[in-house]
PDB file of C-alpha atoms in Angstrom:
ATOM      1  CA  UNK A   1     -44.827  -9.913-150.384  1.00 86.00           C
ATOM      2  CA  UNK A   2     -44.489  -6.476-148.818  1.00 92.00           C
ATOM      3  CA  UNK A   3     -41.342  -4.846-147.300  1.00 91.00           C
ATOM      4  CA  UNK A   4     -43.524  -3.875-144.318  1.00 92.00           C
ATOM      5  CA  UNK A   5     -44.144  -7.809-144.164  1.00 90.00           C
ATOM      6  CA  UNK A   6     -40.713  -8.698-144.657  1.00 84.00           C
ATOM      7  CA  UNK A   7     -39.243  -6.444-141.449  1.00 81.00           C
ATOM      8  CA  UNK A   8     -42.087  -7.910-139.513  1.00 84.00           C
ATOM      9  CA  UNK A   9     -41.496 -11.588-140.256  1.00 79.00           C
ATOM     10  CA  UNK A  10     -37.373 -10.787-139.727  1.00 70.00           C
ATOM     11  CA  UNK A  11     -37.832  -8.902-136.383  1.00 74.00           C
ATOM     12  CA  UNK A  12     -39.418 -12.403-135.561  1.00 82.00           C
ATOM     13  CA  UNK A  13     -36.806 -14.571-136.614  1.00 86.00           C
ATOM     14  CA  UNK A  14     -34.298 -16.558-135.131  1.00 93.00           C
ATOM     15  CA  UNK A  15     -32.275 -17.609-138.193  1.00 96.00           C
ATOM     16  CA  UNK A  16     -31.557 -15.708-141.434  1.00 94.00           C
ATOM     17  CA  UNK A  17     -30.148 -17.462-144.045  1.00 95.00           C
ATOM     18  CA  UNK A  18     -27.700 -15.073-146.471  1.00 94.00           C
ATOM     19  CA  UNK A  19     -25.536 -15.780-149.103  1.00 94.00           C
ATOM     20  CA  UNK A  20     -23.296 -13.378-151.390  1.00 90.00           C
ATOM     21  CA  UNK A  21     -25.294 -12.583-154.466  1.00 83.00           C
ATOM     22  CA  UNK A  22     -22.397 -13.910-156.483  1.00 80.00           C
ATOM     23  CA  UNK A  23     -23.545 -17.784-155.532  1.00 79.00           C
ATOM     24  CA  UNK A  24     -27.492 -16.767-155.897  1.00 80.00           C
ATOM     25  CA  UNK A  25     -27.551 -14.582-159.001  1.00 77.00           C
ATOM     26  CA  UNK A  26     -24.291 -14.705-160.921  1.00 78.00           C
ATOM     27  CA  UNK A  27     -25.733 -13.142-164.140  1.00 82.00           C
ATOM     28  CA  UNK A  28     -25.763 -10.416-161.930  1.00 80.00           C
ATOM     29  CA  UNK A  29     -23.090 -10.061-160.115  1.00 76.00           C
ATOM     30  CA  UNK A  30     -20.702 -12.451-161.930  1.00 77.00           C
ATOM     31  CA  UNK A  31     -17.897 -12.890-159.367  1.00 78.00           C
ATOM     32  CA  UNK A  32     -17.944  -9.936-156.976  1.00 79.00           C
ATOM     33  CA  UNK A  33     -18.638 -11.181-153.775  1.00 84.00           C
ATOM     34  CA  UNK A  34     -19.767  -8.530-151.785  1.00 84.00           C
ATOM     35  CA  UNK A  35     -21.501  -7.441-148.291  1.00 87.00           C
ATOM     36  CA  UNK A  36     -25.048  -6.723-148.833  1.00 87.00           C
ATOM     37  CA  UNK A  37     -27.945  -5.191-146.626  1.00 88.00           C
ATOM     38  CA  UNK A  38     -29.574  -8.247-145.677  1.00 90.00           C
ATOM     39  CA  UNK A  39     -26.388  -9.191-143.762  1.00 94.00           C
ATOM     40  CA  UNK A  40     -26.339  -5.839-141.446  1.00 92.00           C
ATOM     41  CA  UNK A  41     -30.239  -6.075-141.204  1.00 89.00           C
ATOM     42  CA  UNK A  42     -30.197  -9.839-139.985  1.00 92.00           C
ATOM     43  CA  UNK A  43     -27.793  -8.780-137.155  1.00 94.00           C
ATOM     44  CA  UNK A  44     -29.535  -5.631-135.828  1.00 91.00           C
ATOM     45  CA  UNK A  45     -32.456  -7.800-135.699  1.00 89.00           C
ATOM     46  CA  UNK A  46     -30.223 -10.376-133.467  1.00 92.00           C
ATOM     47  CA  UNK A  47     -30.509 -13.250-135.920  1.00 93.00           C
ATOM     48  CA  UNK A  48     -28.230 -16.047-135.995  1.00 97.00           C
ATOM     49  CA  UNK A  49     -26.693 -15.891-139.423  1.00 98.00           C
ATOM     50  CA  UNK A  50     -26.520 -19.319-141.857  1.00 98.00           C
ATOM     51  CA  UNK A  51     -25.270 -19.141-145.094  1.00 97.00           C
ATOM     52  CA  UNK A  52     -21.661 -17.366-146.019  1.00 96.00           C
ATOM     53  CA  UNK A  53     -20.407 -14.064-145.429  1.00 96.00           C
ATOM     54  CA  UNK A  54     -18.624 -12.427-148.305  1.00 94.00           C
ATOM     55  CA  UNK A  55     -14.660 -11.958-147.564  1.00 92.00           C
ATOM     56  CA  UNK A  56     -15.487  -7.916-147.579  1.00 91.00           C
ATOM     57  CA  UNK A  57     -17.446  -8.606-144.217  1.00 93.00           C
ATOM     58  CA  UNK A  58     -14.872 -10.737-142.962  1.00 95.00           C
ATOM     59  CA  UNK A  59     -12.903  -8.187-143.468  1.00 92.00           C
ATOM     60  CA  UNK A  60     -14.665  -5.393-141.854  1.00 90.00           C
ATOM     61  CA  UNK A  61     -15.699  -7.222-138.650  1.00 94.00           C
ATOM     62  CA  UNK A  62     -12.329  -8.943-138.213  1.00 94.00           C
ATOM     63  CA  UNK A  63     -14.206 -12.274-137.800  1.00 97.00           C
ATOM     64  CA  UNK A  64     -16.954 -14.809-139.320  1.00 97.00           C
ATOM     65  CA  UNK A  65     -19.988 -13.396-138.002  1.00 98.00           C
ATOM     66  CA  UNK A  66     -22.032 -16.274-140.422  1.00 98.00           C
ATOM     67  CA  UNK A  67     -22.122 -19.914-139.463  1.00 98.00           C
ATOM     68  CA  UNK A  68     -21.412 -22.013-142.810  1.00 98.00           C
ATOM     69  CA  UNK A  69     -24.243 -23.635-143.856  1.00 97.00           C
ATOM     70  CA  UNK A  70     -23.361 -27.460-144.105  1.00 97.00           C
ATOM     71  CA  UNK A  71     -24.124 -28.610-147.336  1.00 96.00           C
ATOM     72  CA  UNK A  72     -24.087 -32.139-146.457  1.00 98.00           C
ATOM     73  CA  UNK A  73     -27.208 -31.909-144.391  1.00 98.00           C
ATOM     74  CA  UNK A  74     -28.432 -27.953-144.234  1.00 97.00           C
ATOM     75  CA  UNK A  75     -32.263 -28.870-143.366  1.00 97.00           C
ATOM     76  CA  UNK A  76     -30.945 -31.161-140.176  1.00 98.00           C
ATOM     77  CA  UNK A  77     -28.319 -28.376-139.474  1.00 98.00           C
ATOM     78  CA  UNK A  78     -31.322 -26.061-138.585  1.00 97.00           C
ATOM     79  CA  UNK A  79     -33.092 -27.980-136.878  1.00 97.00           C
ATOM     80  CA  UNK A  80     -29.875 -29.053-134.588  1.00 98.00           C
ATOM     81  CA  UNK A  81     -28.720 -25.041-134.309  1.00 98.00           C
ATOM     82  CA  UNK A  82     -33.032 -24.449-133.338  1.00 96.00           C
ATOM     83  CA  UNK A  83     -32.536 -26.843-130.451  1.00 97.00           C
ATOM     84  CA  UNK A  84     -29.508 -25.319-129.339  1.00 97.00           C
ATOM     85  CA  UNK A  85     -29.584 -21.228-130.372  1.00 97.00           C
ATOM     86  CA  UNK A  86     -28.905 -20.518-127.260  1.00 98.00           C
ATOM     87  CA  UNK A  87     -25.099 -21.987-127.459  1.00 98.00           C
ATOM     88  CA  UNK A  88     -25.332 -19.168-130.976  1.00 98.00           C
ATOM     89  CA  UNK A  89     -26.699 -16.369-128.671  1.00 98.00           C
ATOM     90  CA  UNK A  90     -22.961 -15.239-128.320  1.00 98.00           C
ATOM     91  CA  UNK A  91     -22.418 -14.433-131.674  1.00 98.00           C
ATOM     92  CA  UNK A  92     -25.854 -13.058-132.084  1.00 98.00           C
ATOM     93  CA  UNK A  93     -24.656 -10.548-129.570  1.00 98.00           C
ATOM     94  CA  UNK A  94     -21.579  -9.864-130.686  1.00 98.00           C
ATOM     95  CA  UNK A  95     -22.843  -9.240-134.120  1.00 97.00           C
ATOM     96  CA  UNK A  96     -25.955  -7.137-132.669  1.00 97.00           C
ATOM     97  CA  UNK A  97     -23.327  -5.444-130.757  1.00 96.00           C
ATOM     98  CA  UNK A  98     -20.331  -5.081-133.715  1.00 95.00           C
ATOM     99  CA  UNK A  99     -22.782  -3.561-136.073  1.00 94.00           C
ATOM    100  CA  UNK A 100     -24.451  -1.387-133.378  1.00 93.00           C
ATOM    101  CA  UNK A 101     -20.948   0.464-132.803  1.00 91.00           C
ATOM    102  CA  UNK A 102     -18.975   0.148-135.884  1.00 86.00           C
ATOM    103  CA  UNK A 103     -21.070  -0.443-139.132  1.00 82.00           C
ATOM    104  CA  UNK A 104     -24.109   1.891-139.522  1.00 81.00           C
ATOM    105  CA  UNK A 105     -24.832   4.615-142.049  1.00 81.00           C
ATOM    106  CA  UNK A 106     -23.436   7.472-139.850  1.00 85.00           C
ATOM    107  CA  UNK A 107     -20.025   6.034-139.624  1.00 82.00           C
ATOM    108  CA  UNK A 108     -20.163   5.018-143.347  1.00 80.00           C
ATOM    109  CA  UNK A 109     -20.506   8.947-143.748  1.00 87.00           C
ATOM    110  CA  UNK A 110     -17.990   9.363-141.177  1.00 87.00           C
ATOM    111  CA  UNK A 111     -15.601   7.544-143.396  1.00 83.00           C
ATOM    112  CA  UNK A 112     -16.672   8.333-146.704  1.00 85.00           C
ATOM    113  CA  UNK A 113     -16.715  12.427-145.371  1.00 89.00           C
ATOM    114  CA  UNK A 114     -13.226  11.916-144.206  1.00 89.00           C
ATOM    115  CA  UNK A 115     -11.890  10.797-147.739  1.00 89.00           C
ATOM    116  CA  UNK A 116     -13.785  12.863-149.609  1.00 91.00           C
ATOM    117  CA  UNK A 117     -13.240  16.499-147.487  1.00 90.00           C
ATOM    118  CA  UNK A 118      -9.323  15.656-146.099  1.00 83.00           C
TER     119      UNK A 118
END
């Protein structure tokens, strides 16, 4: 219920499940499909990401860094990826390590500073 509660109970977890806003709240965002927070904070706390990744983070990372949930069976799917995360510790890693040295707020500026004062 708090934020304070939320980074606590993420920093703990092993799986964060994220979808684009575009599938969860529609009247929202209609159909842009687009990178969100939750995405960059589930890596830098080295969670394993379930769900989909919007094609702008695709994009940016130059790979899937979400394993697609499987909508066939997504409860069993957890529980299978739970008694084997450490076969997903690579990608939590390279995730972690992708958003560590590419996608944070100073290289944002970096890039938005460039357009804006070039």
């Amino acid at each position: 219920p708090t934020k304070a509660g939320f980074l606590d109970g993420l920093a703990r977890a092993r799986i964060s499940i994220c979808f684009p806003s575009s599938l969860t709240h529609p009247e929202w965002s209609g159909g842009v499909e687009t990178l969100t927070s939750r995405y960059l904070q589930s890596m830098l706390s080295k969670c394993l990401i379930v769900g989909q990744a919007p094609k702008d983070l695709v994009e940016l990372f130059g790979y899937d860094p979400v394993v697609p949930v499987d909508w066939r069976n997504p409860a069993g799917q957890l529980l299978d990826i739970l008694a084997r995360f450490a076969d997903y510790l690579p990608l939590v890693e390279k995730n972690y390590a992708e958003t560590c040295s590419k996608h944070t707020w100073g290289h944002r500026w970096q890039q938005i500073a460039g357009i804006l004062f070039s």
